[in-house]
Structure formats: structure tokens, C-alpha cells
Amino acid sequence: MEPFEVHILGCGSALPTTRHNASTQVVRIGNRQYMIDCGEGAQLQLRKSHIHFSFINHIFISHLHGDHCFGLIGLISTFGLLGRTSPLHIHAPEPLHEIMQPQLDFFCKDLAYRVEFHTIDTQKNSVIYEDNSITVETIPQKHRIPCCGFLFKEKPKKRHIRGDMMEYYNIPLYMRGGIKEGNSFTTPQGEVIPNEKLTSAPDPSRSYAYCSDTLPCPQNKDIIEGVDLLYHEATFADSEEARARATFHSTARQAATIAKEANVKRLVIGHFSSRYTDETILSAQAKEIFPCTELADENIIYHIK
Amino acid sequence: MEPFEVHILGCGSALPTTRHNASTQVVRIGNRQYMIDCGEGAQLQLRKSHIHFSFINHIFISHLHGDHCFGLIGLISTFGLLGRTSPLHIHAPEPLHEIMQPQLDFFCKDLAYRVEFHTIDTQKNSVIYEDNSITVETIPQKHRIPCCGFLFKEKPKKRHIRGDMMEYYNIPLYMRGGIKEGNSFTTPQGEVIPNEKLTSAPDPSRSYAYCSDTLPCPQNKDIIEGVDLLYHEATFADSEEARARATFHSTARQAATIAKEANVKRLVIGHFSSRYTDETILSAQAKEIFPCTELADENIIYHIK
């Protein structure tokens, strides 16, 4: 199966610490890579991660707080120095384009590639990106400013050709592409063999949901139902629940409750407040609700099988 | 003597590497701290260095290439989150203020402190900052865009009171402040004791010069003559001299020649091209001209005695 990985480049919150960088991730699906959020130092983290800069063509920005987007200008500039020529697409709420244009005009006027901004409506669940293997949907969030999460979902895959059946019916090679697409086969005797008999079930379509920064949003249950991996912000522990509410963030327990109610397979929590020098209190509280919880950390790669 | 230190937070060049961050330094003199340049990740490096954020009131930006100023917005924003109230002064060439204002308006609208921009004329040697113990002067540089270095110089210090003379002439305590300022003393018998006899020579005034990014500028010899420490960019080795010239940078040998001709006491070279995974070739070439050369590195602190 093609790789489907989530690389954590930063999982801290607004105040960077010596342990955590600002929010940045790279989702790798096959040979394509998508960046989610781009905090200050994203390009430095990217370099440490050995992710190929040139394979990133789309960046999805959840919201316009600095810890989720201050890394963009440095990244764009460095892409230029590295000789990039293919367009870079930035999907973000307004008015990012307007804020960045003066910087691009001044610092990046000799770029050999285009930077294209695509405005996101954060409060509507819709497909904002699509290629031949995946879709990316927005997940409306509740934060102090317009904010959304992102759902990465593989499209339904093709069924597998059954070698034994190809041999049994002596099906010529040139017809097998059509059978993979769903064709049936008619024998020289005129018997029609249905596709289901010639093929086996396709690989499951995998999915990943990113939810940060937000109050718990149980109304998103249907959107993230059953995802293979959910990254949910868990800025605070139980003791700071009032503060979480006041600042439009979630506690680890609330993140776990979302994971449980949406029947996700695995939960990773992140966006830790700088007050925690050890986040095991957060994972402990989350695990009481949803045992399959992990703590994010810089340079961890989550593989979705 | 009060501390006079240079903390290297980043000494790489335009392309960050896993080894070097973008140009950033903090000069600490007494309990005041001054930042020079502010590359992406400056606030992260600052945190790792255990330098107190709140003691930095002045930031000096040499020129408006991204690797010397992309860290400003994150730093300003974090200062705000940390509850800063005292003004932050940014000394920089135009049009930094104009470029940053839209970002400040959007990301930092609730700051409890003022950010004040002071425009530098990079092509004139002049004092751009002064307090009761130091001056900061610009050092005109030759780069692809307006650029200057900075000379930090302690003002002449007060002479030391000689305890033996105070006792010998039985000089009352209340007069000693005046003697430190240069007064003479008249004995009850009417004899005038000159100040030079009552005091000893003051501590020497120390100095630090920062020169980056630039072609070698021998015409600055008089400005940096005899400084205790010179940081000079040395982006390239001899083999890349043509490239250094084309991009308005210096080789290590050229930096050393400047140090030698200006009779500086110590040279630190930095702003290394990302092509060098080991910079000893640069220090070796510099040392052929100026033996007292050191390679900058992140988190090194140079003490000026």
C-alpha cells in the first residue's frame, strides 16, 4: 500500500518553548506531500525532517493566528532560493493574501514560481482540494477567529485483479486494465463472468482529520466519523477547563470525547500549552475516555496502514 | 567590570541548515541587551539561550533580506503574549515599517506596548543610539541592497577613586562623587590636589563591531579601528571569490584582511554559506591573514574583557 503518513513538525501552542515548535505538519500520501499550518521555523523543521521541499505543492492554513502561519514567508522565500518553478498553492482564510502581498512584493519579487492563494470558507464543510487519489475537506471549528480543520481522505480505490481468475479464464493482458476499472469478461463461449468474481475488494480508503484550534465541536461527528487518525488540539488539562472555554480551546478530555463519539481509530493530541513541561497529565486524562490516545511530539511520524 | 558579551543565536546565511540558523545576535552590556538582526526562529533561539526577553528594548536590523528580519513578527507577537509593556525600538532601513504595519495591524492589534520604528541611513556613519553607557554607530556596508553594520562602543568611563589618597587627605565621603566626576580637592590649608593624583585611570572602553552582509569595505578601517571584537561575514572560501563578489559577500580571507588592517583584537567569522558542512576551511584561510580568528556557532557567547 502507498504510504499515508503524518509528520509532526510542531505541536506547541502560541508560546514556543524549548520543547515544542509552533503548529506545522506534513501529510504524505504516496509521493505527494501536503503541509498543514506553517508556524515560525517550519522550514527549519522541514529541513531536519528530510522531507523533500519540492514535493509540497499545497499548504492548508487553519486560521490566522501567528503560531499557525508566521513560517510562510520564510518557506516561500527559501523555496525560491532552492530554484522552485512549480506553483505553490496556499489555502487559507481571508485576509492572508492581503497581509502577505506587501511582503511577497518586497522580499520575493524574483521568485521563479507563482504563489497562489485560495480563500477558505472556514464555517462550511466542503471539499477544497481534490486530485486523482484524495480529497481535502474543511472541518468547521469554533475559535476566537475564523478557523477550520482539515479532513484528508483517500478516494475509493480500484479493486484488485485476481491472478488465479485471469489464468483460469485465460484473460489476455490487454483486457486486464478494463477489468480493474470494473469490466466483466465474456468467454469465447459467450459466458459473462461478473467483475466481482474476477477481482477482490480494494484496499480501504484511509483518512486523517486535523482539528486545531477549537472548542470541542461534537456537531462535526459525522464529518470525522471513523477516521483512521484524528489529531485534535488538547491545549489544557481538566484543571484549566474554564481557561480552555474562555480562550476557545479544548482540554485533553474533551478531545478524547470527540474521538470516542466519532468512533475514530486513533487519537493524537497536540497544541500543548507552554505551561506543561511534561504532557503525560494530558494523555492520562484523555486515555480515561479514549485509550488509544498518543501525545504528539516533534519529528514523530504517524503511519496510517 | 560589567559584562560585555555577544551571544550568537544564528550565524547561517540565506538558506537555513540543520546546523545554522538565520542571522541573529544579542549584545549584552551590563544589564541591557540589544538584538542585532532577527532571522526566522530568533525567538526560539532566544528561549534556548535563557536570555531575558524583557531586557531587550532595541533591535538593530542591518538590511532587509529575509534571513535578517523574518523573525521580527514572531518576536513582537510573543513579547505581547508575555505581557510586555515597555516600548520596543526597531532601528532598520526603510521600508521595514511599511511592510510590517499590515502584519502588526492584523496579528498584534492588542499589544500592550508600542513598537517604534527608527529609520537608518545605512550609507552614512553616524550614532543612531545612545544611552548613559554606550553608543551605537552605523557602519556603511556594500551589499545588493542598502545595508550597514553596527559599532557598539562603551562611552569613556569614570576614573577610579584612590582609597589611599582619600585617606591621606582625609577627604569626606560627600565629596568623593565630585572627585569621581573630575573635581580636584582643596585641603584646609588651601593646597589644591589635582584630580589625577586622587584617582586612577578608568577601565578601558570596550567595543564590538558587526559587519554583515557586505563586500570587503577597507574604507571602514577608521570606524572599526582597534575594536575588541569584530564579527565579520565570511560567506565563502577562496575558491568562491568570484561568487562572493557577484553576490556582494566576503570570503573568509577578505574578512581577515579587514580585521588585520583595522588592528582589531579578535575576529569572529560567520554568515556561512550552506554549502559548507564543516567551516574549518574558512577559519584556516582567515587565520593565514589574521591568526586570532574564531568560527561563530549557535549558542556561543563571546566575552569582551
Coordinates of C-alpha atoms in Angstrom, one line a residue:
Chain A
M1 CA 0.0 0.0 0.0
E2 CA 1.2 3.5 -0.7
P3 CA 2.5 5.4 2.4
F4 CA 0.0 7.6 4.3
E5 CA 1.9 9.4 7.0
V6 CA 1.6 12.4 9.2
H7 CA 4.8 14.1 10.1
I8 CA 4.6 16.4 13.2
L9 CA 6.9 19.3 12.7
G10 CA 5.5 21.4 15.5
C11 CA 2.9 20.7 18.2
G12 CA 3.2 23.6 20.6
S13 CA 0.8 26.5 21.1
A14 CA 1.1 30.2 20.9
L15 CA 4.2 30.5 23.0
P16 CA 7.1 28.4 21.6
T17 CA 9.1 26.5 24.1
T18 CA 12.5 24.8 24.0
R19 CA 10.5 21.5 23.6
H20 CA 7.8 22.4 21.1
N21 CA 7.6 24.4 17.9
A22 CA 4.6 26.2 16.5
S23 CA 1.9 24.2 14.7
T24 CA 3.1 22.6 11.5
Q25 CA 2.6 19.2 9.9
V26 CA 3.2 17.4 6.7
V27 CA 0.8 14.8 5.4
R28 CA 2.5 12.4 2.9
I29 CA 0.2 10.3 0.7
G30 CA 2.1 8.4 -1.9
N31 CA 4.6 10.8 -3.4
R32 CA 2.6 13.9 -2.7
Q33 CA 3.0 16.0 0.4
Y34 CA 0.7 18.5 1.9
M35 CA 1.5 20.9 4.6
I36 CA -1.0 21.8 7.4
D37 CA -0.3 25.1 9.1
C38 CA 3.1 26.7 8.9
G39 CA 4.4 28.2 12.2
E40 CA 7.6 30.1 12.6
G41 CA 10.5 27.8 12.0
A42 CA 8.5 25.4 9.7
Q43 CA 11.3 25.5 7.1
L44 CA 13.9 24.6 9.7
Q45 CA 11.8 21.7 11.0
L46 CA 11.2 20.6 7.4
R47 CA 14.9 20.5 6.8
K48 CA 15.5 18.5 9.9
S49 CA 12.8 16.1 8.8
H50 CA 14.4 15.3 5.5
I51 CA 11.1 15.9 3.7
H52 CA 11.7 17.0 0.2
F53 CA 10.8 20.7 -0.1
S54 CA 9.9 20.3 -3.8
F55 CA 7.1 17.8 -3.2
I56 CA 5.0 20.2 -1.3
N57 CA 2.6 22.0 -3.6
H58 CA -0.3 22.7 -1.2
I59 CA -0.3 24.3 2.2
F60 CA -3.5 24.4 4.3
I61 CA -3.8 27.1 6.9
S62 CA -6.4 26.5 9.6
H63 CA -6.6 30.1 10.9
L64 CA -4.7 33.4 11.0
H65 CA -3.0 33.3 14.4
G66 CA 0.7 33.8 14.1
D67 CA 1.7 30.4 15.5
H68 CA -0.1 28.8 12.6
C69 CA 1.3 31.0 9.7
F70 CA 4.4 33.0 10.6
G71 CA 6.6 30.4 8.9
L72 CA 5.0 31.0 5.4
I73 CA 7.2 33.9 4.3
G74 CA 10.5 32.2 5.1
L75 CA 9.3 29.0 3.5
I76 CA 8.2 30.8 0.3
S77 CA 11.5 32.7 0.2
T78 CA 13.6 29.5 0.7
F79 CA 11.6 27.6 -2.0
G80 CA 12.6 30.4 -4.3
L81 CA 16.3 30.2 -3.4
L82 CA 16.1 26.5 -4.0
G83 CA 15.1 27.1 -7.6
R84 CA 11.4 26.0 -7.3
T85 CA 9.4 26.6 -10.5
S86 CA 6.1 24.9 -9.9
P87 CA 3.2 26.9 -8.3
L88 CA 2.6 26.8 -4.6
H89 CA -1.0 26.8 -3.5
I90 CA -1.9 28.3 -0.2
H91 CA -5.4 27.5 1.1
A92 CA -6.3 29.9 3.9
P93 CA -9.0 32.1 5.3
E94 CA -9.0 35.8 4.4
P95 CA -7.2 38.2 4.6
L96 CA -3.9 36.2 4.4
H97 CA -3.3 37.1 0.8
E98 CA -3.7 40.8 1.5
I99 CA -1.4 40.7 4.5
M100 CA 1.3 38.7 2.7
Q101 CA 1.3 40.6 -0.6
P102 CA 3.5 43.5 0.6
Q103 CA 6.0 41.0 2.0
L104 CA 6.0 39.0 -1.2
D105 CA 6.4 42.1 -3.3
F106 CA 9.4 43.3 -1.3
F107 CA 11.2 40.1 -0.3
C108 CA 10.2 37.7 -3.0
K109 CA 10.0 39.8 -6.1
D110 CA 12.3 37.5 -8.1
L111 CA 10.5 34.2 -7.4
A112 CA 10.6 31.9 -10.4
Y113 CA 7.3 30.3 -9.3
R114 CA 3.8 31.5 -8.6
V115 CA 2.2 31.7 -5.1
E116 CA -1.5 31.2 -5.5
F117 CA -3.9 31.9 -2.6
H118 CA -7.2 30.1 -2.4
T119 CA -9.7 31.5 0.1
I120 CA -11.3 29.1 2.5
D121 CA -14.7 29.5 4.0
T122 CA -13.9 28.0 7.4
Q123 CA -17.5 27.7 8.5
K124 CA -18.8 25.4 5.8
N125 CA -17.8 21.8 5.4
S126 CA -16.7 21.4 1.8
V127 CA -14.1 19.9 -0.5
I128 CA -11.4 22.5 -1.1
Y129 CA -8.9 20.3 -2.8
E130 CA -9.1 17.2 -4.9
D131 CA -6.6 15.2 -7.0
N132 CA -6.9 11.7 -8.5
S133 CA -6.3 10.0 -5.2
I134 CA -7.5 12.2 -2.4
T135 CA -9.9 14.9 -1.3
V136 CA -9.3 17.6 1.4
E137 CA -12.4 18.9 3.2
T138 CA -12.7 21.7 5.7
I139 CA -14.0 20.9 9.2
P140 CA -15.7 24.0 10.7
Q141 CA -14.1 24.8 14.1
K142 CA -15.0 27.2 16.9
H143 CA -12.2 29.5 17.7
R144 CA -11.7 33.2 18.5
I145 CA -11.3 33.9 14.8
P146 CA -12.4 32.0 11.7
C147 CA -10.8 28.6 11.9
C148 CA -11.3 25.2 10.3
G149 CA -9.7 21.7 10.5
F150 CA -8.9 19.6 7.5
L151 CA -10.0 16.1 6.6
F152 CA -7.7 14.2 4.2
K153 CA -9.5 11.2 2.6
E154 CA -8.3 8.8 0.0
K155 CA -10.8 8.3 -2.8
P156 CA -12.3 4.8 -3.2
K157 CA -9.6 2.6 -4.7
K158 CA -9.6 0.2 -7.6
R159 CA -10.4 -3.5 -7.0
H160 CA -7.5 -5.9 -7.1
I161 CA -7.3 -8.3 -10.1
R162 CA -7.3 -11.9 -9.1
G163 CA -4.4 -13.7 -10.7
D164 CA -6.0 -17.0 -10.4
M165 CA -9.1 -16.0 -12.3
M166 CA -7.0 -14.3 -15.0
E167 CA -5.3 -17.6 -15.5
Y168 CA -8.4 -19.8 -15.2
Y169 CA -10.3 -17.8 -17.9
N170 CA -7.1 -17.2 -19.8
I171 CA -7.9 -13.4 -19.9
P172 CA -5.4 -11.6 -22.2
L173 CA -3.2 -8.9 -20.7
Y174 CA -4.7 -6.1 -22.7
M175 CA -8.1 -6.6 -21.1
R176 CA -6.9 -6.5 -17.5
G177 CA -6.9 -2.7 -17.3
G178 CA -10.6 -2.7 -18.1
I179 CA -11.3 -5.4 -15.6
K180 CA -9.5 -3.3 -12.9
E181 CA -11.9 -0.5 -13.9
G182 CA -14.9 -2.7 -13.3
N183 CA -15.5 -4.5 -16.6
S184 CA -16.9 -8.0 -16.7
F185 CA -15.4 -10.6 -19.1
T186 CA -17.1 -12.6 -21.7
T187 CA -15.6 -16.0 -22.5
P188 CA -15.3 -17.2 -26.2
Q189 CA -18.3 -19.4 -25.3
G190 CA -20.4 -16.3 -24.5
E191 CA -20.5 -16.8 -20.8
V192 CA -20.4 -13.4 -18.9
I193 CA -18.1 -13.5 -15.8
P194 CA -19.0 -10.6 -13.5
N195 CA -16.3 -8.3 -12.3
E196 CA -16.8 -9.3 -8.6
K197 CA -15.6 -12.8 -9.5
L198 CA -12.5 -11.6 -11.3
T199 CA -11.4 -9.1 -8.7
S200 CA -11.1 -8.8 -4.9
A201 CA -12.0 -5.9 -2.7
P202 CA -9.9 -2.8 -3.0
D203 CA -7.7 -1.5 -0.2
P204 CA -9.7 0.5 2.3
S205 CA -9.6 4.3 1.8
R206 CA -7.7 5.8 4.6
S207 CA -8.4 9.2 6.3
Y208 CA -6.8 11.7 8.6
A209 CA -8.5 14.6 10.4
Y210 CA -6.7 17.7 11.8
C211 CA -8.7 19.7 14.4
S212 CA -6.9 22.8 15.8
D213 CA -7.6 25.3 17.4
T214 CA -11.1 24.8 18.6
L215 CA -13.6 24.4 21.4
P216 CA -14.9 20.9 21.3
C217 CA -17.3 20.6 18.3
P218 CA -19.5 17.4 18.7
Q219 CA -21.5 18.6 15.7
N220 CA -18.6 17.6 13.5
K221 CA -19.1 13.9 14.5
D222 CA -20.4 12.9 11.0
I223 CA -17.5 14.6 9.2
I224 CA -14.8 12.8 11.1
E225 CA -16.7 9.6 11.8
G226 CA -14.4 6.6 11.8
V227 CA -11.2 8.3 10.6
D228 CA -8.1 6.3 10.9
L229 CA -6.3 9.1 12.7
L230 CA -7.5 12.2 14.4
Y231 CA -5.1 15.0 15.5
H232 CA -7.1 17.1 18.0
E233 CA -5.8 20.0 19.9
A234 CA -5.6 19.5 23.7
T235 CA -4.2 22.7 24.9
F236 CA -5.2 22.2 28.5
A237 CA -5.7 19.7 31.3
D238 CA -9.0 19.4 33.3
S239 CA -7.9 21.9 35.8
E240 CA -7.8 24.6 33.1
E241 CA -11.2 23.8 31.6
A242 CA -12.5 27.3 32.3
R243 CA -9.5 28.8 30.7
A244 CA -9.9 26.5 27.7
R245 CA -13.5 27.7 27.3
A246 CA -12.5 31.3 27.6
T247 CA -9.8 31.1 25.0
F248 CA -11.8 28.8 22.7
H249 CA -9.5 25.7 23.2
S250 CA -10.1 22.1 24.2
T251 CA -9.0 20.1 27.1
A252 CA -7.4 16.7 26.5
R253 CA -10.5 15.0 28.0
Q254 CA -12.7 16.9 25.6
A255 CA -10.5 15.9 22.6
A256 CA -10.8 12.3 23.7
T257 CA -14.6 12.6 24.0
I258 CA -14.8 13.9 20.4
A259 CA -12.6 10.9 19.3
K260 CA -14.8 8.5 21.1
E261 CA -18.1 9.8 19.9
A262 CA -16.8 9.9 16.3
N263 CA -15.5 6.4 16.6
V264 CA -12.1 7.3 15.3
K265 CA -9.5 4.6 15.3
R266 CA -6.6 6.5 16.9
L267 CA -6.2 9.9 18.5
V268 CA -3.1 12.1 18.7
I269 CA -3.3 15.2 20.9
G270 CA -1.2 18.3 20.5
H271 CA -1.1 22.1 20.6
F272 CA 0.1 21.9 24.2
S273 CA 0.1 25.0 26.4
S274 CA 3.6 26.1 27.3
R275 CA 2.7 25.6 31.0
Y276 CA 3.2 21.8 30.7
T277 CA 6.8 20.7 30.9
D278 CA 5.5 17.1 30.8
E279 CA 2.3 16.4 28.9
T280 CA 1.6 13.0 30.4
I281 CA -1.1 14.5 32.5
L282 CA -2.9 15.4 29.2
S283 CA -2.6 11.9 27.8
A284 CA -3.6 10.3 31.1
Q285 CA -6.8 12.4 31.2
A286 CA -7.5 11.6 27.5
K287 CA -7.0 7.9 27.9
E288 CA -9.6 7.7 30.6
I289 CA -12.1 8.4 27.8
F290 CA -10.3 7.1 24.8
P291 CA -7.5 4.6 25.5
C292 CA -6.0 4.8 22.0
T293 CA -4.5 8.3 22.6
E294 CA -1.0 9.3 21.9
L295 CA 1.0 12.5 22.6
A296 CA 2.2 14.3 19.6
D297 CA 5.9 15.3 19.5
E298 CA 8.2 17.0 17.1
N299 CA 9.6 14.6 14.4
I300 CA 7.2 11.8 15.2
I301 CA 5.7 10.2 12.0
Y302 CA 2.3 8.5 12.3
H303 CA 1.8 5.8 9.7
I304 CA -1.7 5.0 8.7
K305 CA -1.8 1.4 7.5
Chain B
M1 CA 33.8 45.1 35.2
E2 CA 30.3 44.9 33.9
P3 CA 29.7 42.1 31.4
F4 CA 30.1 42.9 27.7
E5 CA 29.0 39.8 25.8
V6 CA 27.9 38.8 22.3
H7 CA 25.5 35.9 22.1
I8 CA 25.4 34.2 18.7
L9 CA 21.8 33.0 18.1
G10 CA 22.2 32.4 14.4
C11 CA 25.2 32.6 12.0
G12 CA 24.0 30.9 8.9
S13 CA 23.2 32.7 5.6
A14 CA 20.1 32.8 3.4
L15 CA 19.4 29.1 3.4
P16 CA 19.0 27.7 6.9
T17 CA 20.6 24.4 7.5
T18 CA 20.3 21.8 10.3
R19 CA 23.4 23.4 11.7
H20 CA 22.9 27.1 11.4
N21 CA 20.0 29.5 12.0
A22 CA 19.5 32.8 10.2
S23 CA 21.5 35.8 11.4
T24 CA 20.6 36.9 15.0
Q25 CA 22.7 38.1 17.9
V26 CA 22.2 39.6 21.3
V27 CA 24.8 42.0 22.7
R28 CA 24.7 42.2 26.5
I29 CA 26.3 45.2 28.1
G30 CA 25.7 45.5 31.8
N31 CA 22.0 44.6 32.3
R32 CA 21.0 46.0 28.9
Q33 CA 20.6 43.7 25.9
Y34 CA 20.5 44.7 22.3
M35 CA 19.5 42.5 19.4
I36 CA 21.3 42.6 16.1
D37 CA 19.3 41.2 13.2
C38 CA 16.3 38.9 13.8
G39 CA 16.2 35.9 11.4
E40 CA 13.3 33.4 11.4
G41 CA 13.4 31.4 14.7
A42 CA 15.1 34.2 16.6
Q43 CA 12.5 33.9 19.4
L44 CA 13.1 30.1 19.6
Q45 CA 16.9 30.6 19.8
L46 CA 16.4 33.3 22.4
R47 CA 14.4 31.0 24.5
K48 CA 17.1 28.3 24.3
S49 CA 19.7 30.9 25.3
H50 CA 18.0 31.8 28.5
I51 CA 18.3 35.5 27.7
H52 CA 15.6 37.5 29.3
F53 CA 13.1 38.6 26.7
S54 CA 12.1 41.7 28.7
F55 CA 15.6 43.2 28.8
I56 CA 15.7 43.7 25.0
N57 CA 14.4 47.2 24.1
H58 CA 16.3 47.9 20.9
I59 CA 16.7 45.7 17.8
F60 CA 19.1 46.8 15.1
I61 CA 18.4 45.4 11.6
S62 CA 21.3 45.6 9.1
H63 CA 19.3 45.1 6.0
L64 CA 16.0 43.9 4.6
H65 CA 16.8 40.4 3.4
G66 CA 14.5 37.8 4.9
D67 CA 17.3 35.9 6.7
H68 CA 18.0 39.1 8.8
C69 CA 14.4 40.1 9.7
F70 CA 11.8 37.4 9.2
G71 CA 11.9 36.6 13.0
L72 CA 10.6 40.1 14.0
I73 CA 6.9 39.5 13.7
G74 CA 7.0 36.3 15.8
L75 CA 9.2 38.0 18.4
I76 CA 6.9 41.1 18.6
S77 CA 3.9 38.8 19.0
T78 CA 5.5 36.7 21.7
F79 CA 6.7 39.7 23.6
G80 CA 3.0 40.7 23.6
L81 CA 1.8 37.4 24.9
L82 CA 4.4 37.6 27.7
G83 CA 2.9 40.8 28.9
R84 CA 5.5 43.3 27.8
T85 CA 4.6 46.9 28.4
S86 CA 7.7 48.9 27.6
P87 CA 8.2 50.2 24.1
L88 CA 10.3 48.1 21.6
H89 CA 12.5 50.1 19.3
I90 CA 13.4 48.8 15.9
H91 CA 16.2 50.5 14.0
A92 CA 16.1 49.5 10.4
P93 CA 16.4 50.7 6.8
E94 CA 13.2 51.7 5.0
P95 CA 10.7 50.4 4.2
L96 CA 10.5 47.9 7.0
H97 CA 7.9 49.8 8.9
E98 CA 5.7 50.0 5.9
I99 CA 6.0 46.2 5.2
M100 CA 5.4 45.3 8.8
Q101 CA 2.5 47.6 9.6
P102 CA -0.2 45.4 7.9
Q103 CA 1.1 42.4 9.9
L104 CA 1.1 44.4 13.1
D105 CA -2.4 45.7 12.5
F106 CA -3.7 42.2 12.0
F107 CA -1.7 39.9 14.2
C108 CA -0.7 42.3 17.0
K109 CA -3.6 44.7 17.4
D110 CA -3.9 44.0 21.2
L111 CA -0.3 44.6 22.1
A112 CA 0.1 46.4 25.4
Y113 CA 3.3 48.0 24.3
R114 CA 4.4 50.3 21.4
V115 CA 6.6 49.2 18.6
E116 CA 8.6 52.2 17.4
F117 CA 10.5 52.1 14.1
H118 CA 13.5 54.3 13.6
T119 CA 14.8 54.7 10.1
I120 CA 18.5 54.1 9.5
D121 CA 20.5 55.8 6.8
T122 CA 22.8 52.8 6.0
Q123 CA 25.2 54.8 3.9
K124 CA 26.3 57.3 6.5
N125 CA 28.4 56.6 9.6
S126 CA 26.5 58.1 12.4
V127 CA 25.4 57.5 16.0
I128 CA 21.9 56.1 15.9
Y129 CA 21.5 55.2 19.5
E130 CA 23.0 56.4 22.8
D131 CA 22.3 55.9 26.4
N132 CA 24.4 56.7 29.5
S133 CA 26.9 54.0 28.9
I134 CA 27.1 53.2 25.2
T135 CA 26.7 54.5 21.7
V136 CA 25.7 52.5 18.6
E137 CA 27.0 53.7 15.2
T138 CA 26.2 52.6 11.8
I139 CA 29.0 51.1 9.6
P140 CA 28.2 51.6 5.9
Q141 CA 28.3 48.3 4.0
K142 CA 28.2 47.3 0.3
H143 CA 25.6 44.8 -0.3
R144 CA 23.0 44.2 -3.0
I145 CA 20.5 46.4 -1.1
P146 CA 21.1 49.2 1.5
C147 CA 22.9 47.6 4.4
C148 CA 25.0 48.6 7.4
G149 CA 26.9 47.1 10.2
F150 CA 26.8 48.3 13.8
L151 CA 29.5 49.5 16.2
F152 CA 28.8 49.2 19.9
K153 CA 31.1 51.3 21.9
E154 CA 31.2 52.0 25.6
K155 CA 31.5 55.7 26.5
P156 CA 34.6 56.8 28.3
K157 CA 34.3 55.6 31.9
K158 CA 34.8 57.5 35.1
R159 CA 38.2 57.4 36.8
H160 CA 38.6 55.2 39.9
I161 CA 38.9 56.9 43.3
R162 CA 42.1 56.0 45.0
G163 CA 41.3 54.8 48.5
D164 CA 44.8 55.6 49.8
M165 CA 44.5 59.3 48.7
M166 CA 41.1 59.7 50.2
E167 CA 42.6 58.5 53.5
Y168 CA 45.8 60.5 53.2
Y169 CA 43.9 63.8 52.6
N170 CA 41.0 62.7 54.9
I171 CA 38.5 63.6 52.1
P172 CA 34.9 63.4 53.4
L173 CA 32.6 60.9 51.8
Y174 CA 30.2 63.6 50.4
M175 CA 33.0 65.0 48.2
R176 CA 34.0 61.7 46.6
G177 CA 31.2 61.7 44.0
G178 CA 32.5 65.0 42.7
I179 CA 36.1 63.7 42.6
K180 CA 34.9 60.7 40.6
E181 CA 33.5 63.3 38.1
G182 CA 36.8 65.1 37.9
N183 CA 36.9 67.6 40.7
S184 CA 40.2 68.5 42.4
F185 CA 40.4 68.8 46.2
T186 CA 41.5 71.8 48.2
T187 CA 43.0 71.0 51.6
P188 CA 42.0 73.1 54.7
Q189 CA 45.5 74.6 54.2
G190 CA 44.5 75.8 50.7
E191 CA 46.6 73.3 48.8
V192 CA 44.9 72.2 45.6
I193 CA 45.3 68.5 44.9
P194 CA 44.7 67.8 41.2
N195 CA 42.2 65.1 40.2
E196 CA 44.9 62.9 38.5
K197 CA 46.5 62.4 41.9
L198 CA 43.3 61.4 43.6
T199 CA 42.1 59.0 41.0
S200 CA 43.5 56.2 38.8
A201 CA 42.8 55.6 35.1
P202 CA 39.3 54.4 34.2
D203 CA 38.6 51.0 32.8
P204 CA 39.1 50.9 29.1
S205 CA 36.0 51.5 26.9
R206 CA 35.2 48.3 25.1
S207 CA 33.8 48.0 21.6
Y208 CA 32.2 45.4 19.3
A209 CA 31.6 45.8 15.5
Y210 CA 29.2 43.7 13.5
C211 CA 29.7 43.7 9.7
S212 CA 27.3 41.6 7.7
D213 CA 26.3 41.3 4.7
T214 CA 29.0 43.0 2.7
L215 CA 31.7 43.1 0.2
P216 CA 35.0 43.9 2.0
C217 CA 35.0 47.6 2.8
P218 CA 38.5 48.8 3.7
Q219 CA 37.3 52.3 3.7
N220 CA 35.6 51.5 7.1
K221 CA 39.1 51.0 8.7
D222 CA 38.9 54.1 10.8
I223 CA 35.4 53.3 12.1
I224 CA 36.3 49.9 13.4
E225 CA 40.0 50.6 14.2
G226 CA 41.1 48.6 17.2
V227 CA 37.8 47.2 18.3
D228 CA 37.9 44.4 20.9
L229 CA 35.8 42.1 18.8
L230 CA 34.8 42.2 15.1
Y231 CA 32.1 39.9 13.8
H232 CA 32.5 39.8 10.0
E233 CA 30.6 37.9 7.5
A234 CA 32.7 35.2 5.7
T235 CA 30.1 33.6 3.5
F236 CA 32.6 31.9 1.2
A237 CA 36.1 30.3 0.9
D238 CA 38.8 31.5 -1.5
S239 CA 37.5 29.1 -4.3
E240 CA 34.2 31.0 -4.4
E241 CA 35.7 34.5 -4.5
A242 CA 34.0 35.3 -7.8
R243 CA 30.7 34.2 -6.4
A244 CA 31.4 36.3 -3.3
R245 CA 31.9 39.4 -5.5
A246 CA 28.9 38.7 -7.6
T247 CA 26.6 38.3 -4.6
F248 CA 28.2 41.2 -2.6
H249 CA 29.6 39.0 0.1
S250 CA 33.1 38.4 1.6
T251 CA 35.4 35.5 1.7
A252 CA 37.0 34.4 5.0
R253 CA 40.4 35.7 3.8
Q254 CA 38.9 39.1 2.9
A255 CA 37.2 39.3 6.4
A256 CA 40.6 38.6 8.0
T257 CA 42.3 41.2 5.9
I258 CA 39.8 43.8 7.1
A259 CA 40.5 42.7 10.7
K260 CA 44.2 42.9 10.2
E261 CA 44.1 46.4 8.6
A262 CA 41.8 47.7 11.3
N263 CA 44.0 46.3 14.0
V264 CA 41.1 44.7 15.8
K265 CA 41.9 42.5 18.7
R266 CA 39.7 39.4 17.8
L267 CA 37.8 38.3 14.8
V268 CA 34.7 36.1 14.7
I269 CA 33.6 35.0 11.3
G270 CA 30.0 33.9 10.4
H271 CA 27.2 34.0 7.9
F272 CA 28.4 30.8 6.4
S273 CA 27.1 29.6 3.1
S274 CA 25.0 26.4 3.4
R275 CA 27.5 24.6 1.1
Y276 CA 29.9 24.2 3.9
T277 CA 29.2 21.3 6.2
D278 CA 32.4 22.0 8.0
E279 CA 33.6 25.6 8.2
T280 CA 37.2 24.9 9.2
I281 CA 38.3 25.7 5.7
L282 CA 37.0 29.2 6.3
S283 CA 38.8 29.6 9.6
A284 CA 42.0 28.1 8.1
Q285 CA 42.1 30.6 5.3
A286 CA 41.3 33.5 7.6
K287 CA 44.0 32.5 10.1
E288 CA 46.6 32.8 7.4
I289 CA 46.0 36.5 7.5
F290 CA 44.7 37.1 11.0
P291 CA 45.6 34.3 13.5
C292 CA 43.2 35.4 16.1
T293 CA 40.1 34.3 14.2
E294 CA 37.3 32.1 15.5
L295 CA 34.3 30.4 13.9
A296 CA 30.9 31.6 15.1
D297 CA 28.4 29.0 16.2
E298 CA 25.0 29.0 17.6
N299 CA 24.9 29.5 21.4
I300 CA 28.5 30.6 21.7
I301 CA 28.9 33.6 24.0
Y302 CA 31.9 35.9 23.3
H303 CA 33.0 37.8 26.5
I304 CA 34.8 41.0 26.0
K305 CA 37.0 41.6 29.0

